[in-house]
Coordinates of C-alpha atoms in Angstrom, one line a residue:
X1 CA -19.7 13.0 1.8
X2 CA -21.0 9.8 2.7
X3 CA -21.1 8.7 6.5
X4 CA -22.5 5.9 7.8
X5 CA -26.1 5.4 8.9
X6 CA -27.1 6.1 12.8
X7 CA -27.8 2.2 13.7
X8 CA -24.3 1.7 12.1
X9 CA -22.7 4.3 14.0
X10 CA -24.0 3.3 16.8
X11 CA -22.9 -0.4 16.5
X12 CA -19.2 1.0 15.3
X13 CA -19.1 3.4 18.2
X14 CA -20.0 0.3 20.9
X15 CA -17.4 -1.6 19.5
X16 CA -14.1 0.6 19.0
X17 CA -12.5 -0.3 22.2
X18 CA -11.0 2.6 23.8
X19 CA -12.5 5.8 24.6
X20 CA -12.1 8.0 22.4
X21 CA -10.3 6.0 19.6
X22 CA -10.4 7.8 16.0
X23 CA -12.3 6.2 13.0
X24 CA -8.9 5.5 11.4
X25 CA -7.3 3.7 14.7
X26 CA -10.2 1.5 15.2
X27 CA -9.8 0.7 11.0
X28 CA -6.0 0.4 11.6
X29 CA -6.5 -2.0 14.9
X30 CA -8.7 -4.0 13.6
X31 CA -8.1 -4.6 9.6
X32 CA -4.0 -5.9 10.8
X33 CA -6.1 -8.4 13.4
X34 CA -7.7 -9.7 10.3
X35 CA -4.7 -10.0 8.5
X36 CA -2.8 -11.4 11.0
X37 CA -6.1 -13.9 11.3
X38 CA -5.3 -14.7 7.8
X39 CA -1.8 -15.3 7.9
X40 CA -1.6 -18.7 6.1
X41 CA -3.3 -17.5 3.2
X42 CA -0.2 -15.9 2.1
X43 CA 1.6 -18.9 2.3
X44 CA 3.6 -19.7 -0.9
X45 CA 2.7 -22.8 -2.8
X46 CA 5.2 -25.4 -2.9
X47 CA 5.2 -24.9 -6.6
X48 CA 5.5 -21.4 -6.7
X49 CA 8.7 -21.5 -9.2
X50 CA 6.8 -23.8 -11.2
X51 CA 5.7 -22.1 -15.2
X52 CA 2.0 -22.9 -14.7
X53 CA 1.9 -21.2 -11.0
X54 CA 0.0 -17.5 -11.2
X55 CA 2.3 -14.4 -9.7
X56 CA -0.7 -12.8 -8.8
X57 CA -2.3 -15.3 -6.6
X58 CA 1.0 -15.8 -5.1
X59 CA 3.5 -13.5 -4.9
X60 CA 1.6 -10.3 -5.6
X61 CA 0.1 -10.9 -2.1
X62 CA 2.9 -11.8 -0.3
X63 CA 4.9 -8.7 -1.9
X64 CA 2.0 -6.3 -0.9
X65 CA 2.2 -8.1 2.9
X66 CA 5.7 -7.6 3.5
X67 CA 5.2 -3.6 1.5
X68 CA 2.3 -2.4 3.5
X69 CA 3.5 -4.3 7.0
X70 CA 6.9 -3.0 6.5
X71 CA 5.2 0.6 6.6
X72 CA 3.0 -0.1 9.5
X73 CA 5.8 -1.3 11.3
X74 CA 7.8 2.4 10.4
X75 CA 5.2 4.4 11.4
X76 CA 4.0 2.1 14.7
X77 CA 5.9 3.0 18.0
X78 CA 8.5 0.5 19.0
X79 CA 6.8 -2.1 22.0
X80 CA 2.9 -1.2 20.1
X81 CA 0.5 -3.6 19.9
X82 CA 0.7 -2.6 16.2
X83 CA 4.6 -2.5 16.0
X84 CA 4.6 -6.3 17.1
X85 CA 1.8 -7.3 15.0
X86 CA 3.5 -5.5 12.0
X87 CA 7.0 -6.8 12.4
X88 CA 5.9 -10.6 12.9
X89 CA 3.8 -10.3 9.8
X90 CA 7.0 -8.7 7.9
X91 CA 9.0 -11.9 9.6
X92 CA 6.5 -14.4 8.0
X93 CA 6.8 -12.9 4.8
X94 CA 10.8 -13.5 4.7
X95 CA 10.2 -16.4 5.8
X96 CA 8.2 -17.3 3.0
X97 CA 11.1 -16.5 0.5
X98 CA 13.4 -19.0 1.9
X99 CA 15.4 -15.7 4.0
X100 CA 15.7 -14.5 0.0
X101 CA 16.6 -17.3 -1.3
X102 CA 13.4 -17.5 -3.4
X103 CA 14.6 -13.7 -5.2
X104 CA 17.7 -15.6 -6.5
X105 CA 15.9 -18.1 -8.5
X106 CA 13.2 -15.2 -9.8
X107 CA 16.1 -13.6 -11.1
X108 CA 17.9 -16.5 -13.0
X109 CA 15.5 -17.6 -14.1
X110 CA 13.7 -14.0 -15.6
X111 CA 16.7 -11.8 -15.3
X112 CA 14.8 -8.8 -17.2
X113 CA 11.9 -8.7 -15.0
X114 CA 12.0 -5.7 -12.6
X115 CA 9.3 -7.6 -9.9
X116 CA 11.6 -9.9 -7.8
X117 CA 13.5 -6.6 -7.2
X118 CA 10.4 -4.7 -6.5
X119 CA 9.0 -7.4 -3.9
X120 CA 12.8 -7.8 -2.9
X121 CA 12.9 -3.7 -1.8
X122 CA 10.9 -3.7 1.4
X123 CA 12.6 -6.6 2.8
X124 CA 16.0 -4.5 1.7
X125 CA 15.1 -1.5 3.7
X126 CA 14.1 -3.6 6.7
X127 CA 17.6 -4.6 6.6
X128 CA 16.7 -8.5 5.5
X129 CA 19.0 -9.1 2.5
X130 CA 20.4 -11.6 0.5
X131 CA 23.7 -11.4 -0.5
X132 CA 23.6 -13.4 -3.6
X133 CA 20.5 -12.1 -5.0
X134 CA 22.3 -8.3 -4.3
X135 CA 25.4 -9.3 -6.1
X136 CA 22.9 -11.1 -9.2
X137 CA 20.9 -8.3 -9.3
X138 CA 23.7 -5.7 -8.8
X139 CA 25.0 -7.0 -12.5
X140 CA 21.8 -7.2 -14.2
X141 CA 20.5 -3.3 -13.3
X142 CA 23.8 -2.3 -14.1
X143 CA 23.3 -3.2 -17.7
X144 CA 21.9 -0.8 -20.6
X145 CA 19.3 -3.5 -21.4
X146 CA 17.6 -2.9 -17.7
X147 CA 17.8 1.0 -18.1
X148 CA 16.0 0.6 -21.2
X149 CA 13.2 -1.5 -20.4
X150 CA 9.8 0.0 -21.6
X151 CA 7.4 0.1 -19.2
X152 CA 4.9 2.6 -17.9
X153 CA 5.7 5.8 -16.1
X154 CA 4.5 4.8 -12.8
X155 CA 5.8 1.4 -12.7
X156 CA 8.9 3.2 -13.7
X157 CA 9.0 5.3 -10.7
X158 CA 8.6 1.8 -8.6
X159 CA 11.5 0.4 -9.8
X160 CA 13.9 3.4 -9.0
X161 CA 12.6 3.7 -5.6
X162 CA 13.2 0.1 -5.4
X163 CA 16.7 0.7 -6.6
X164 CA 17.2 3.2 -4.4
X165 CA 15.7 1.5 -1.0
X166 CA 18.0 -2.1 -2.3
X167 CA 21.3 0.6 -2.3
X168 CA 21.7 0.3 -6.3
X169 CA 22.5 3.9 -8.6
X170 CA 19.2 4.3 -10.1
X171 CA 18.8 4.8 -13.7
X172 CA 16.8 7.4 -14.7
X173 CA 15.7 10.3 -12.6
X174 CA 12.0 10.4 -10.6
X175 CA 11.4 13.6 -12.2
X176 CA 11.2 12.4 -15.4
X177 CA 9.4 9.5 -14.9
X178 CA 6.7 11.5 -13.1
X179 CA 6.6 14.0 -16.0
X180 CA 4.9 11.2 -18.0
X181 CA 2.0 10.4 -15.6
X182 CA -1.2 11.5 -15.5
X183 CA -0.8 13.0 -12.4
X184 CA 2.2 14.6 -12.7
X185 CA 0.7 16.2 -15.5
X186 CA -1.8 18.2 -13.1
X187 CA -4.8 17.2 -15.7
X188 CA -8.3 18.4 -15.4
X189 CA -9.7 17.3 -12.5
X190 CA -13.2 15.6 -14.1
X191 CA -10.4 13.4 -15.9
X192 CA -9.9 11.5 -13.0
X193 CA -11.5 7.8 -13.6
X194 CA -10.7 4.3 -12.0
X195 CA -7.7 3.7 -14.0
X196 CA -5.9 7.3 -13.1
X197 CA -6.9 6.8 -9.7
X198 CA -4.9 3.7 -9.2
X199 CA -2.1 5.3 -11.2
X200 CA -2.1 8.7 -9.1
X201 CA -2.0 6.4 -5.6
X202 CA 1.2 4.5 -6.4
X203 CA 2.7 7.3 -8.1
X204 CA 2.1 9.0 -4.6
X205 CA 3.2 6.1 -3.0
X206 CA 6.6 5.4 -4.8
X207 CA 7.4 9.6 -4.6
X208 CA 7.2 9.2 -0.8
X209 CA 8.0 5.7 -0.2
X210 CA 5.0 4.8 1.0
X211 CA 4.5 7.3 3.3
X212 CA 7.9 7.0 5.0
X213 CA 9.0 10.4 3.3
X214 CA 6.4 12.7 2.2
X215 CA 8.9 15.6 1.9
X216 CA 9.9 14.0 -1.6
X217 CA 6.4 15.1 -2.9
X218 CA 6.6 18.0 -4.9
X219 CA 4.8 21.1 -3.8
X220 CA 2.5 21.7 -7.1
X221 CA 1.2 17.9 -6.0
X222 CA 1.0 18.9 -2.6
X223 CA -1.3 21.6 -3.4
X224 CA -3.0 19.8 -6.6
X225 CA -4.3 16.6 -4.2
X226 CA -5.4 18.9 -1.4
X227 CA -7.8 20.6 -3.9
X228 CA -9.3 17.7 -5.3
X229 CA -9.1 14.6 -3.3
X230 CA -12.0 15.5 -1.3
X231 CA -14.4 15.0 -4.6
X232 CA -12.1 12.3 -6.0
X233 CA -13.0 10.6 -2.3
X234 CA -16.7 11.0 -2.5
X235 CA -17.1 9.7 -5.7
X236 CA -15.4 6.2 -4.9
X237 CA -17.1 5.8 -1.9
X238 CA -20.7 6.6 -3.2
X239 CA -19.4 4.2 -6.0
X240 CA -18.7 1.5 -3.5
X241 CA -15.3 1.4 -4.2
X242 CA -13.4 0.6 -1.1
X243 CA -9.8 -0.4 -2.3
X244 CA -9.6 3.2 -4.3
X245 CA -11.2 5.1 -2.1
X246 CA -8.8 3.7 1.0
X247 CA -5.7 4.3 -1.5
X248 CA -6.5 7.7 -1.6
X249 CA -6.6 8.1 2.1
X250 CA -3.2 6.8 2.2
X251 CA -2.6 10.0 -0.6
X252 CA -4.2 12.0 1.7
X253 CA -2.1 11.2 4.6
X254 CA 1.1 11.7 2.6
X255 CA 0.6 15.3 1.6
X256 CA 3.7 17.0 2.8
X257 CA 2.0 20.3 3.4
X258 CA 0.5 20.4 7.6
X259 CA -1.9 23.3 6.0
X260 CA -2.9 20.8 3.0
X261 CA -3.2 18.2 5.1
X262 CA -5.2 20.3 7.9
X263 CA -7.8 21.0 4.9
X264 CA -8.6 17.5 3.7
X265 CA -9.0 16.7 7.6
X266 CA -13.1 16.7 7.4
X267 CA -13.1 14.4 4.6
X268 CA -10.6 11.9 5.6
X269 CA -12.4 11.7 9.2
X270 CA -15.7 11.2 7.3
X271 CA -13.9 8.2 4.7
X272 CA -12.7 6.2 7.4
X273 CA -16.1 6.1 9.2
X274 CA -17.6 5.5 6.3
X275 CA -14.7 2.3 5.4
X276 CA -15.4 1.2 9.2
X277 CA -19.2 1.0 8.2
X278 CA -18.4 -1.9 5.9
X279 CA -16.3 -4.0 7.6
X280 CA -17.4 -7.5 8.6
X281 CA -17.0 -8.6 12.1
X282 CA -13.4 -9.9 11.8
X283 CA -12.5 -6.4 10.2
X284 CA -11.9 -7.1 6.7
X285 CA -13.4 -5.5 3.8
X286 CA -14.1 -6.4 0.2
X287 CA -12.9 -4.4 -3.1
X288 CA -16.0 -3.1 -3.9
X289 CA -19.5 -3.6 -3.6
X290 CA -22.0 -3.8 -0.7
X291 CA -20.9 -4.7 2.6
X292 CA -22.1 -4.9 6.0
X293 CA -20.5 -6.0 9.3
X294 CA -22.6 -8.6 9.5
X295 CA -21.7 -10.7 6.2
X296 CA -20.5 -14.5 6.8
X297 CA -16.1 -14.2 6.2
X298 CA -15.7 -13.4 2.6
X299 CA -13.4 -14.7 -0.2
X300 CA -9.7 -14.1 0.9
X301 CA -9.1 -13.1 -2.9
X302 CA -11.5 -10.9 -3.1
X303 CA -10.7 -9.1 0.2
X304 CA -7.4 -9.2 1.1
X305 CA -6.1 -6.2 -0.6
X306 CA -8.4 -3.5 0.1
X307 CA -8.3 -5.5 3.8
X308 CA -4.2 -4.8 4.0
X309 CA -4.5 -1.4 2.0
X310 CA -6.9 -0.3 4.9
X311 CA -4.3 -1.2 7.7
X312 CA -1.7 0.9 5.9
X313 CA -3.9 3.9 4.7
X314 CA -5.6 4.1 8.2
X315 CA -2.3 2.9 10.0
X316 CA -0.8 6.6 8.5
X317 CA -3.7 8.7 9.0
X318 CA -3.9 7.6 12.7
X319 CA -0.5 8.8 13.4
X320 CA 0.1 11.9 10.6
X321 CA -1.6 14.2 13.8
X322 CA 1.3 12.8 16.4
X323 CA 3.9 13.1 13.6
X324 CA 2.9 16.5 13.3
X325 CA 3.8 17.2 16.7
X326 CA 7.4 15.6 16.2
X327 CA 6.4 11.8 16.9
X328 CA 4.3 8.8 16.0
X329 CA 2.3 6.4 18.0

């Protein structure tokens, strides 16, 4: 397992703050400063509606803000540092969409397309709705057209966890969807590449919505991910890949299992050290690649998301041993 160098683990250790503080605190502390520092990037263009304005370079990354802060904020102790930072990140994000108003005009104007519901779920189960969109999108998932749309297993499982969090019936069952997946297929382990690891994460994550209930896993993936993580870990981290490699942290910190979890415990410790070695000075990350803390501020394109994915992944791996003990922090 990689760790990081002595000089670097020296520098890290003089700047963690508090005594004591696990690899995965300082990462969760300090990636939510940077995206808190980098709030107006998410800003929505005024254009956003507009047929020549890119989803991905504007609502992708407000949808994964108000996702991955709306999980922070569940698993951060009311009054935190971390539960404030969180919940006015969560705020600015609604904000964004016009208090919802933004869903409404998705979904008229691309009534077949499952992502304004999918961006629309965390703000639903942080109790920030819109009526009109509810009642819109009520009709539209209620029709045989939306049950049939074609579209891969794990996205699948996405949209009925989003249907579920928004209060909707869902069509279809989870079980089935995850039959289809890779993982829920158990497959050879040297099968696993970049492509099934992103698939695996998110099937993980929409199972146990996103780490809010890890009892939905199933116990033959509890015991498949605590067998093979640690060497699916390595490998993205020797490979530089710090997005994967901090998704499957969040995977490891969803296993339902205490005992599982208790036996991935050495290589989790040793991931986030090795993620904290590559953090800049502001605390964000890039994808992949080389990186150093003492970099000049990257692209906010090409660092964002494995920035926020760290604040989630290490936000529930720094309180999985407290929640253990019947609480989090």
């Amino acid at each position: 397992m990689s760790t990081p160098r002595t000089a670097e683990a020296r520098e890290l250790s003089d700047r963690t703050g508090a005594p004591g503080e696990s690899w995965a605190s300082h990462v969760s502390r300090t990636t939510l400063e940077w995206v808190h520092g980098h709030q107006d990037s998410f800003r929505l263009p005024d254009d956003v509606l507009a047929p020549h304005t890119s989803v991905n370079r504007t609502l992708k990354p407000l949808g994964e803000l108000a996702q991955l802060t709306f999980s922070i904020r569940e698993r951060s102790s009311p009054g935190s540092q971390r539960h404030r930072r969180a919940s006015a990140l969560l705020d600015f994000a609604w904000e964004q969409t016009g208090q919802g108003r933004l869903f409404l005009e998705l979904l008229r104007g691309e009534p077949f397309t499952t992502y304004p519901l999918e961006i629309y779920a965390p703000f639903a189960a942080a109790d920030l709705r819109h009526a009109g969109f509810e009642e819109l999108a009520a009709t539209v998932c209620g029709t045989h057209g939306w049950a049939r749309l074609e579209q891969e297993p794990n996205r699948r499982l996405g949209v009925l966890n989003s249907e579920r969090r928004v209060g909707f019936p869902p069509f279809g069952k989870p079980s089935a969807a995850l039959a289809r997946t890779w993982l829920g297929g158990l497959p050879e382990p040297w099968t696993f590449e970049r492509t099934a690891g992103y698939g695996l994460t998110h099937v993980v994550f929409h199972l146990t919505d996103w780490g809010n209930a890890p009892h939905r896993m199933p116990a033959e993936l509890d015991t498949y991910l605590a067998t093979w993580l640690p060497a699916w870990l390595d490998t993205c981290l020797e490979a530089e890949q710090w997005d994967l490699s901090c998704e499957l942290l969040a995977v490891a910190a969803c296993v339902p299992d205490d005992a599982s979890y208790s036996a991935l415990a050495r290589s989790i410790e040793a991931g986030w050290a090795r993620i904290a070695a590559v953090q800049d000075a502001a605390g964000g990350f890039p994808e992949a690649g080389v990186g150093r803390p003492q970099e000049p501020p990257r692209d906010f394109a090409n660092c964002y998301h494995s920035t926020l994915v760290g604040a989630f992944a290490a936000t529930l791996a720094d309180v999985r041993p407290a929640a253990v003990r019947g609480g989090v922090t």
